[in-house]
Amino acid sequence: MSTDLEETASTTSWCCASCGICQVDDIKLKKCAACKSIRYCSVTCQREHRPQHKADCKKRVAELRDEILFRQPESSHLGDCPICLLPLSLDVQKSPMQSCCSKVICNGCMVASILHKGGKNYACPFCRHEYSKDDKTETDVNVMKRIEVNDPVAIRESAIRHGKSSDLGTAMEYFKKAAALGDAEAHYQLGMSYTIGRGVERDAKKEKYHMEEAAIDGHPVARDAVGVMEMRMGNEDRAVKHFIIAATLGHDGAMDGLRQGHALGRVRKEDVDIALVAYQAAVDATKSTQRDLAETYLAEFEEFLEMS
């Protein structure tokens, strides 16, 4: 019976959903652009069939969106350090961006490179670009070069700088450009902007869209924010799924939220246990002896500067 149904569905998918004509050499069918589940032979047939298809189309589009939204990312949006190939910490202070090549490199590899050169003539550990003494001017020049070749990281970092200097119009322009190029952090920043109305009008629909796009790309803070949105709308099951995904990426807040949810009887113990194991594994994966030594070195160096 199931084979017959599959054959029928397969045959139907190659026939116009409105008039029933099948695809042949001189007749090409096109999928519904939204749900991609049915086909039409012409725009006229699509328009005539729209009233019948609208509800099913909307439902299928939501299903397709959820399939993407609730897929567990392989890693956070930060990815791995390009030198040691270990996952980058969610603490961005531990992984500075290099203006010369826009690579984000962990402090462990940064410090190792500095010590290897004896602390002189610092060069990027990735592209080996040597920085001059006028670091700020050179950094600005390097960032502009990266922006000119549509580097989304450089564009987003420039947007952040413009935002800090209260040039919100340029900041939003750059955030939107970086987001269009697929930068998860830019999507998150846009989501926050639409949340608080900074540089743009407050817009809940755009806020949700950009937060979801960032979450899909592995941004744990955005994922946690989407979970909070779902919780406020009364969608507890969906919220818990988001919190679990964020926790498995190593997000402290999401893990704490799951524990609190369990204490209130809203989250199952088995879900908390599974998330905790994945959370700890994600956190441990960002640790190494070299990174620990780097943190000690940087702390001692900062203490030295304060005493000088």
Coordinates of N, CA, C and O in Angstrom, one line a residue, residues 50-212:
R50 N -4.2 29.2 -6.1 CA -3.7 29.8 -4.9 C -4.7 29.7 -3.7 O -4.3 29.3 -2.6
P51 N -6.0 30.0 -3.9 CA -6.9 29.8 -2.8 C -6.9 28.5 -2.1 O -7.1 28.3 -0.9
Q52 N -6.8 27.4 -3.0 CA -6.8 26.0 -2.4 C -5.5 25.7 -1.8 O -5.5 24.9 -0.8
H53 N -4.4 26.2 -2.3 CA -3.1 25.9 -1.8 C -2.6 26.7 -0.7 O -1.6 26.3 0.1
K54 N -3.1 27.9 -0.4 CA -2.6 28.9 0.5 C -2.3 28.3 1.9 O -1.2 28.4 2.5
A55 N -3.3 27.6 2.5 CA -3.2 27.1 3.8 C -2.1 26.0 3.9 O -1.2 26.0 4.8
D56 N -2.1 25.1 3.0 CA -1.1 24.0 3.0 C 0.3 24.6 2.7 O 1.3 24.1 3.3
C57 N 0.4 25.6 1.8 CA 1.6 26.2 1.5 C 2.2 26.8 2.8 O 3.4 26.6 3.1
K58 N 1.4 27.6 3.5 CA 1.9 28.3 4.7 C 2.3 27.3 5.7 O 3.4 27.5 6.4
K59 N 1.6 26.2 5.9 CA 2.0 25.1 6.8 C 3.3 24.5 6.5 O 4.2 24.3 7.3
R60 N 3.5 24.2 5.2 CA 4.7 23.5 4.7 C 5.9 24.5 4.9 O 7.0 24.0 5.3
V61 N 5.7 25.7 4.6 CA 6.8 26.7 4.7 C 7.3 26.8 6.2 O 8.5 26.8 6.5
A62 N 6.3 26.7 7.1 CA 6.6 26.8 8.5 C 7.4 25.5 8.9 O 8.3 25.6 9.7
E63 N 7.0 24.4 8.4 CA 7.7 23.1 8.7 C 9.1 23.1 8.2 O 10.0 22.7 8.8
L64 N 9.3 23.6 6.9 CA 10.6 23.7 6.4 C 11.5 24.7 7.2 O 12.7 24.4 7.4
R65 N 10.9 25.8 7.6 CA 11.7 26.7 8.5 C 12.1 26.0 9.8 O 13.3 26.2 10.2
D66 N 11.2 25.3 10.4 CA 11.5 24.6 11.7 C 12.6 23.6 11.5 O 13.5 23.4 12.4
E67 N 12.6 22.9 10.3 CA 13.6 21.9 10.1 C 15.0 22.5 10.1 O 16.0 21.9 10.6
I68 N 15.1 23.7 9.5 CA 16.4 24.4 9.5 C 16.7 25.0 10.9 O 17.8 24.9 11.4
L69 N 15.7 25.6 11.5 CA 15.9 26.3 12.7 C 16.3 25.4 13.9 O 17.2 25.8 14.7
F70 N 15.7 24.2 13.9 CA 16.0 23.3 15.1 C 17.1 22.3 14.8 O 17.3 21.4 15.5
R71 N 17.8 22.5 13.7 CA 19.0 21.6 13.4 C 20.1 22.0 14.2 O 20.5 23.2 14.3
Q72 N 20.8 21.0 14.9 CA 21.9 21.3 15.8 C 23.1 21.7 15.0 O 23.6 21.0 14.2
P73 N 23.6 23.0 15.2 CA 24.8 23.4 14.5 C 26.0 22.5 14.9 O 26.1 22.1 16.0
E74 N 27.0 22.3 14.0 CA 28.2 21.6 14.3 C 29.1 22.3 15.3 O 29.8 21.6 16.0
S75 N 29.1 23.6 15.2 CA 29.9 24.4 16.1 C 29.2 25.8 16.3 O 28.2 26.1 15.7
S76 N 29.8 26.6 17.2 CA 29.3 27.9 17.3 C 29.6 28.7 16.1 O 30.4 28.3 15.2
H77 N 29.1 29.9 16.0 CA 29.3 30.8 14.8 C 30.8 31.2 14.7 O 31.2 31.6 13.7
L78 N 31.5 31.1 15.8 CA 32.9 31.5 15.9 C 33.8 30.5 15.2 O 34.9 30.8 14.7
G79 N 33.4 29.2 15.2 CA 34.2 28.2 14.5 C 35.5 27.9 15.3 O 35.5 28.0 16.5
D80 N 36.5 27.5 14.6 CA 37.8 27.0 15.2 C 38.9 28.1 14.9 O 38.8 28.9 14.0
C81 N 39.8 28.1 15.8 CA 41.0 28.9 15.6 C 41.8 28.3 14.4 O 42.0 27.1 14.3
P82 N 42.1 29.2 13.4 CA 42.7 28.7 12.2 C 44.2 28.2 12.4 O 44.8 27.6 11.4
I83 N 44.7 28.4 13.6 CA 46.1 28.0 13.8 C 46.1 26.6 14.5 O 46.7 25.6 14.0
C84 N 45.5 26.6 15.7 CA 45.5 25.3 16.5 C 44.3 24.4 16.2 O 44.3 23.2 16.6
L85 N 43.4 25.0 15.5 CA 42.2 24.2 15.0 C 41.3 23.7 16.2 O 40.5 22.8 16.0
L86 N 41.4 24.3 17.3 CA 40.5 24.0 18.4 C 39.3 25.0 18.4 O 39.5 26.2 18.0
P87 N 38.1 24.7 18.9 CA 37.0 25.6 18.9 C 37.3 26.8 19.7 O 38.0 26.8 20.7
L88 N 36.9 28.0 19.2 CA 37.1 29.3 19.8 C 36.2 29.4 21.0 O 35.0 29.0 21.0
S89 N 36.7 30.0 22.1 CA 35.8 30.3 23.2 C 34.7 31.3 22.9 O 34.9 32.2 22.1
L90 N 33.6 31.2 23.6 CA 32.5 32.1 23.4 C 32.9 33.5 24.0 O 32.2 34.5 23.7
D91 N 33.9 33.5 24.9 CA 34.4 34.7 25.4 C 35.3 35.4 24.3 O 36.4 35.0 24.1
V92 N 34.7 36.4 23.7 CA 35.4 37.0 22.6 C 36.7 37.7 23.0 O 37.6 38.0 22.1
Q93 N 36.9 38.0 24.3 CA 38.1 38.6 24.8 C 39.3 37.7 24.6 O 40.4 38.1 24.7
K94 N 39.0 36.4 24.5 CA 40.0 35.4 24.4 C 40.4 35.1 23.0 O 41.3 34.2 22.7
S95 N 39.8 35.8 22.0 CA 40.1 35.5 20.6 C 40.0 36.8 19.8 O 38.9 37.1 19.2
P96 N 41.1 37.6 19.7 CA 41.0 38.8 18.9 C 41.0 38.6 17.4 O 41.6 37.6 16.9
M97 N 40.4 39.6 16.7 CA 40.4 39.5 15.3 C 41.6 40.3 14.7 O 42.0 41.3 15.2
Q98 N 42.2 39.7 13.7 CA 43.3 40.3 13.0 C 42.8 41.2 11.9 O 42.2 40.8 11.0
S99 N 43.2 42.5 12.0 CA 42.7 43.4 10.9 C 43.2 43.2 9.6 O 42.6 43.5 8.6
C100 N 44.4 42.5 9.5 CA 45.1 42.3 8.2 C 44.3 41.3 7.3 O 44.3 41.4 6.1
C101 N 43.8 40.2 8.0 CA 43.2 39.1 7.2 C 41.8 38.8 7.8 O 41.1 37.9 7.2
S102 N 41.3 39.5 8.8 CA 40.0 39.3 9.4 C 39.9 37.9 10.1 O 38.8 37.4 10.4
K103 N 41.0 37.2 10.3 CA 40.9 35.9 11.0 C 40.8 36.1 12.5 O 41.5 37.0 13.1
V104 N 40.0 35.3 13.2 CA 39.9 35.4 14.6 C 40.8 34.3 15.2 O 40.6 33.1 14.9
I105 N 41.8 34.6 16.0 CA 42.8 33.7 16.5 C 42.8 33.7 18.0 O 42.7 34.7 18.6
C106 N 42.9 32.5 18.6 CA 42.8 32.4 20.0 C 44.1 33.0 20.7 O 45.2 33.1 20.1
N107 N 43.9 33.4 21.9 CA 45.0 34.0 22.7 C 46.2 33.0 22.8 O 47.4 33.5 22.9
G108 N 45.9 31.8 22.9 CA 47.0 30.8 23.0 C 48.0 30.9 21.8 O 49.2 30.9 22.0
C109 N 47.4 30.9 20.6 CA 48.3 31.0 19.4 C 48.9 32.4 19.3 O 50.0 32.5 18.8
M110 N 48.1 33.4 19.7 CA 48.6 34.8 19.6 C 49.9 34.9 20.5 O 50.9 35.4 20.1
V111 N 49.8 34.5 21.8 CA 50.9 34.6 22.7 C 52.1 33.8 22.3 O 53.2 34.2 22.4
A112 N 51.8 32.6 21.8 CA 52.8 31.7 21.3 C 53.6 32.3 20.2 O 54.9 32.2 20.2
S113 N 52.9 33.0 19.3 CA 53.6 33.7 18.2 C 54.4 34.9 18.7 O 55.6 35.1 18.3
I114 N 53.9 35.6 19.7 CA 54.7 36.7 20.2 C 55.9 36.3 20.9 O 57.0 36.8 20.7
L115 N 55.8 35.2 21.8 CA 57.0 34.7 22.5 C 58.0 34.1 21.5 O 59.2 34.2 21.8
H116 N 57.5 33.5 20.4 CA 58.4 32.9 19.5 C 59.3 34.0 18.8 O 60.5 33.7 18.5
K117 N 58.7 35.2 18.7 CA 59.5 36.3 18.1 C 60.2 37.1 19.1 O 60.7 38.2 18.8
G118 N 60.1 36.7 20.4 CA 60.8 37.4 21.4 C 60.1 38.7 21.8 O 60.8 39.6 22.3
G119 N 58.8 38.9 21.4 CA 58.1 40.1 21.8 C 58.4 41.2 20.9 O 57.9 42.4 21.1
K120 N 59.1 41.0 19.8 CA 59.5 42.1 18.9 C 58.8 41.9 17.5 O 58.6 40.8 17.0
N121 N 58.5 43.1 16.8 CA 58.0 43.0 15.4 C 56.8 42.0 15.3 O 56.9 41.0 14.6
Y122 N 55.8 42.4 16.0 CA 54.6 41.5 16.0 C 54.1 41.2 14.6 O 53.9 42.2 13.8
A123 N 53.9 40.0 14.3 CA 53.3 39.6 13.0 C 52.1 38.8 13.2 O 52.0 38.0 14.2
C124 N 51.1 38.9 12.3 CA 49.9 38.0 12.4 C 50.3 36.6 12.3 O 51.0 36.2 11.4
P125 N 49.8 35.8 13.3 CA 50.2 34.3 13.3 C 49.6 33.6 12.0 O 50.1 32.5 11.7
F126 N 48.6 34.2 11.4 CA 48.0 33.5 10.3 C 48.6 33.9 8.9 O 49.1 33.0 8.2
C127 N 48.6 35.2 8.6 CA 49.0 35.6 7.3 C 50.5 36.2 7.3 O 51.0 36.6 6.3
R128 N 51.0 36.3 8.5 CA 52.4 36.8 8.7 C 52.6 38.2 8.4 O 53.8 38.7 8.2
H129 N 51.5 39.0 8.3 CA 51.7 40.4 8.1 C 52.3 41.1 9.3 O 51.8 40.9 10.4
E130 N 53.3 41.9 9.1 CA 54.0 42.5 10.2 C 53.4 43.9 10.4 O 53.3 44.7 9.5
Y131 N 53.1 44.3 11.7 CA 52.5 45.5 12.0 C 53.6 46.6 12.3 O 54.6 46.3 12.9
S132 N 53.3 47.8 11.9 CA 54.2 48.9 12.2 C 53.9 49.5 13.5 O 53.0 49.0 14.2
K133 N 54.7 50.5 13.9 CA 54.5 51.1 15.3 C 53.2 51.9 15.3 O 52.5 52.0 16.4
D134 N 52.8 52.5 14.1 CA 51.5 53.2 14.1 C 50.4 52.2 13.9 O 49.7 52.1 12.8
D135 N 50.1 51.4 14.9 CA 49.2 50.3 14.8 C 47.7 50.7 14.5 O 47.1 50.1 13.6
K136 N 47.2 51.8 15.1 CA 45.8 52.2 14.9 C 45.6 52.6 13.4 O 44.6 52.2 12.8
T137 N 46.5 53.5 12.9 CA 46.4 53.9 11.5 C 46.4 52.7 10.5 O 45.6 52.6 9.6
E138 N 47.4 51.8 10.8 CA 47.5 50.6 9.9 C 46.3 49.7 10.0 O 45.8 49.2 9.0
T139 N 45.7 49.6 11.2 CA 44.5 48.8 11.4 C 43.4 49.3 10.6 O 42.7 48.6 10.0
D140 N 43.2 50.6 10.7 CA 42.1 51.3 9.9 C 42.2 51.0 8.4 O 41.3 50.7 7.7
V141 N 43.5 51.1 7.9 CA 43.8 50.9 6.5 C 43.5 49.5 6.1 O 42.8 49.2 5.1
N142 N 43.9 48.5 7.0 CA 43.7 47.1 6.7 C 42.2 46.8 6.7 O 41.8 46.0 5.8
V143 N 41.5 47.3 7.6 CA 40.0 47.1 7.7 C 39.3 47.6 6.4 O 38.5 46.9 5.8
M144 N 39.7 48.7 6.0 CA 39.1 49.3 4.7 C 39.4 48.4 3.5 O 38.6 48.2 2.6
K145 N 40.6 47.9 3.5 CA 41.0 47.0 2.4 C 40.1 45.7 2.4 O 39.7 45.3 1.3
R146 N 39.9 45.2 3.6 CA 39.0 44.0 3.7 C 37.6 44.3 3.4 O 36.9 43.5 2.8
I147 N 37.1 45.5 3.7 CA 35.7 45.9 3.4 C 35.6 46.0 1.9 O 34.5 45.7 1.3
E148 N 36.6 46.5 1.2 CA 36.5 46.7 -0.3 C 36.4 45.4 -1.0 O 35.8 45.3 -2.1
V149 N 36.8 44.3 -0.4 CA 36.6 43.0 -1.0 C 35.5 42.2 -0.4 O 35.4 41.0 -0.5
N150 N 34.6 43.0 0.3 CA 33.3 42.4 0.8 C 33.6 41.3 1.9 O 32.9 40.3 1.9
D151 N 34.6 41.6 2.8 CA 34.8 40.6 3.9 C 33.8 40.9 5.0 O 33.8 42.0 5.5
P152 N 32.8 40.0 5.2 CA 31.8 40.2 6.2 C 32.2 40.5 7.6 O 31.6 41.3 8.3
V153 N 33.3 39.9 8.0 CA 33.8 40.2 9.4 C 34.3 41.6 9.5 O 34.0 42.3 10.5
A154 N 35.1 42.1 8.5 CA 35.6 43.4 8.5 C 34.4 44.4 8.5 O 34.5 45.5 9.2
I155 N 33.5 44.1 7.7 CA 32.3 45.0 7.5 C 31.5 45.1 8.8 O 31.2 46.2 9.3
R156 N 31.4 44.0 9.5 CA 30.7 44.0 10.8 C 31.5 44.7 11.9 O 30.9 45.5 12.7
E157 N 32.8 44.5 11.9 CA 33.6 45.2 12.9 C 33.6 46.7 12.7 O 33.6 47.5 13.6
S158 N 33.5 47.1 11.4 CA 33.4 48.5 11.1 C 32.1 49.1 11.6 O 32.0 50.2 12.1
A159 N 31.0 48.2 11.4 CA 29.7 48.6 11.9 C 29.7 48.9 13.4 O 29.1 49.8 13.9
I160 N 30.4 48.0 14.1 CA 30.4 48.1 15.6 C 31.2 49.4 15.9 O 30.7 50.1 16.8
R161 N 32.2 49.7 15.2 CA 33.0 51.0 15.5 C 32.1 52.2 15.2 O 32.1 53.1 16.0
H162 N 31.4 52.2 14.1 CA 30.5 53.3 13.8 C 29.4 53.4 14.9 O 29.0 54.6 15.2
G163 N 28.9 52.3 15.3 CA 27.9 52.4 16.4 C 28.4 53.0 17.7 O 27.7 53.8 18.3
K164 N 29.6 52.6 18.0 CA 30.2 53.2 19.2 C 30.5 54.7 19.1 O 30.5 55.4 20.1
S165 N 30.7 55.2 17.9 CA 30.9 56.6 17.7 C 29.6 57.3 17.4 O 29.6 58.5 17.0
S166 N 28.5 56.6 17.6 CA 27.1 57.2 17.4 C 26.7 57.5 16.0 O 25.8 58.2 15.7
D167 N 27.5 56.9 15.0 CA 27.1 57.0 13.6 C 26.2 55.8 13.3 O 26.6 54.9 12.6
L168 N 25.0 55.9 13.8 CA 24.1 54.7 13.7 C 23.7 54.4 12.3 O 23.4 53.3 11.9
G169 N 23.5 55.5 11.4 CA 23.1 55.2 10.1 C 24.1 54.4 9.3 O 23.7 53.4 8.7
T170 N 25.4 54.7 9.4 CA 26.4 53.9 8.7 C 26.5 52.5 9.4 O 26.8 51.5 8.7
A171 N 26.4 52.5 10.7 CA 26.5 51.2 11.4 C 25.4 50.2 10.9 O 25.7 49.1 10.6
M172 N 24.2 50.7 10.8 CA 23.1 49.9 10.3 C 23.3 49.4 8.9 O 23.0 48.3 8.5
E173 N 23.8 50.3 8.1 CA 24.1 50.0 6.7 C 25.2 48.9 6.6 O 25.0 47.9 5.8
Y174 N 26.2 49.0 7.4 CA 27.2 47.9 7.4 C 26.8 46.6 8.0 O 27.1 45.6 7.5
F175 N 26.0 46.7 9.1 CA 25.4 45.5 9.7 C 24.5 44.7 8.6 O 24.6 43.5 8.5
K176 N 23.7 45.5 7.9 CA 22.8 44.8 6.9 C 23.7 44.2 5.8 O 23.3 43.1 5.3
K177 N 24.7 44.9 5.4 CA 25.6 44.3 4.3 C 26.3 43.1 4.8 O 26.3 42.1 4.1
A178 N 26.8 43.1 6.0 CA 27.5 41.9 6.6 C 26.5 40.8 6.8 O 26.9 39.6 6.5
A179 N 25.3 41.1 7.2 CA 24.3 40.0 7.4 C 23.9 39.4 6.0 O 23.7 38.2 5.9
A180 N 23.8 40.2 5.0 CA 23.5 39.7 3.7 C 24.6 38.8 3.2 O 24.3 37.9 2.3
L181 N 25.8 39.0 3.7 CA 26.9 38.1 3.3 C 27.1 36.9 4.2 O 28.0 36.1 4.0
G182 N 26.1 36.8 5.1 CA 26.0 35.6 5.9 C 26.7 35.6 7.3 O 27.0 34.6 7.9
D183 N 27.0 36.8 7.8 CA 27.7 36.9 9.1 C 26.7 36.8 10.2 O 25.8 37.6 10.4
A184 N 26.9 35.8 11.1 CA 25.9 35.5 12.1 C 25.9 36.7 13.2 O 24.8 37.0 13.7
E185 N 27.1 37.2 13.5 CA 27.1 38.3 14.5 C 26.4 39.5 14.0 O 25.7 40.2 14.8
A186 N 26.5 39.8 12.7 CA 25.8 40.9 12.2 C 24.3 40.7 12.3 O 23.5 41.7 12.6
H187 N 23.8 39.5 12.0 CA 22.4 39.2 12.2 C 22.0 39.5 13.7 O 20.9 40.0 13.9
Y188 N 22.8 39.0 14.6 CA 22.5 39.2 16.0 C 22.4 40.7 16.4 O 21.5 41.1 17.1
Q189 N 23.4 41.4 15.9 CA 23.4 42.9 16.2 C 22.2 43.6 15.6 O 21.6 44.5 16.2
L190 N 21.8 43.2 14.4 CA 20.6 43.7 13.8 C 19.3 43.3 14.7 O 18.4 44.2 14.9
G191 N 19.3 42.1 15.1 CA 18.2 41.6 16.0 C 18.1 42.5 17.2 O 17.0 42.9 17.6
M192 N 19.3 42.8 17.8 CA 19.3 43.6 19.0 C 18.9 45.0 18.7 O 18.2 45.7 19.5
S193 N 19.3 45.5 17.6 CA 18.9 46.9 17.2 C 17.4 47.0 17.0 O 16.8 48.0 17.4
Y194 N 16.8 46.0 16.4 CA 15.3 46.0 16.2 C 14.6 45.8 17.6 O 13.4 46.2 17.7
T195 N 15.3 45.2 18.5 CA 14.7 45.0 19.8 C 14.6 46.3 20.6 O 13.5 46.6 21.2
I196 N 15.7 47.0 20.6 CA 15.7 48.2 21.4 C 15.5 49.5 20.6 O 15.4 50.6 21.2
G197 N 15.4 49.4 19.3 CA 15.1 50.6 18.5 C 16.3 51.5 18.4 O 16.2 52.7 18.3
R198 N 17.5 50.9 18.3 CA 18.8 51.7 18.2 C 19.2 51.8 16.7 O 19.6 50.8 16.1
G199 N 19.0 53.0 16.1 CA 19.4 53.2 14.7 C 18.3 52.8 13.8 O 18.4 53.1 12.6
V200 N 17.3 52.1 14.3 CA 16.1 51.7 13.4 C 14.9 51.7 14.3 O 15.0 51.8 15.5
E201 N 13.7 51.7 13.7 CA 12.5 51.6 14.4 C 12.3 50.2 15.0 O 12.7 49.2 14.4
R202 N 11.8 50.1 16.2 CA 11.6 48.8 16.8 C 10.6 48.0 16.0 O 9.6 48.4 15.5
D203 N 11.0 46.7 15.7 CA 10.2 45.8 14.8 C 10.4 44.4 15.3 O 11.4 43.8 15.1
A204 N 9.3 43.9 15.9 CA 9.4 42.5 16.5 C 9.6 41.4 15.4 O 10.3 40.5 15.7
K205 N 9.0 41.6 14.3 CA 9.1 40.6 13.2 C 10.5 40.6 12.7 O 11.1 39.5 12.5
K206 N 11.2 41.7 12.5 CA 12.6 41.7 12.0 C 13.5 41.3 13.1 O 14.5 40.7 12.8
E207 N 13.2 41.6 14.3 CA 14.0 41.2 15.5 C 14.1 39.6 15.5 O 15.1 39.0 15.6
K208 N 12.9 39.0 15.4 CA 12.8 37.6 15.4 C 13.5 36.9 14.2 O 14.3 35.9 14.3
Y209 N 13.4 37.5 13.0 CA 14.0 37.0 11.8 C 15.5 37.0 12.0 O 16.2 36.0 11.7
H210 N 16.1 38.1 12.4 CA 17.5 38.2 12.4 C 18.1 37.4 13.6 O 19.2 36.8 13.4
M211 N 17.4 37.3 14.7 CA 17.8 36.4 15.8 C 17.8 34.9 15.3 O 18.7 34.2 15.6
E212 N 16.8 34.6 14.6 CA 16.7 33.2 14.1 C 17.8 32.9 13.1 O 18.4 31.8 13.1

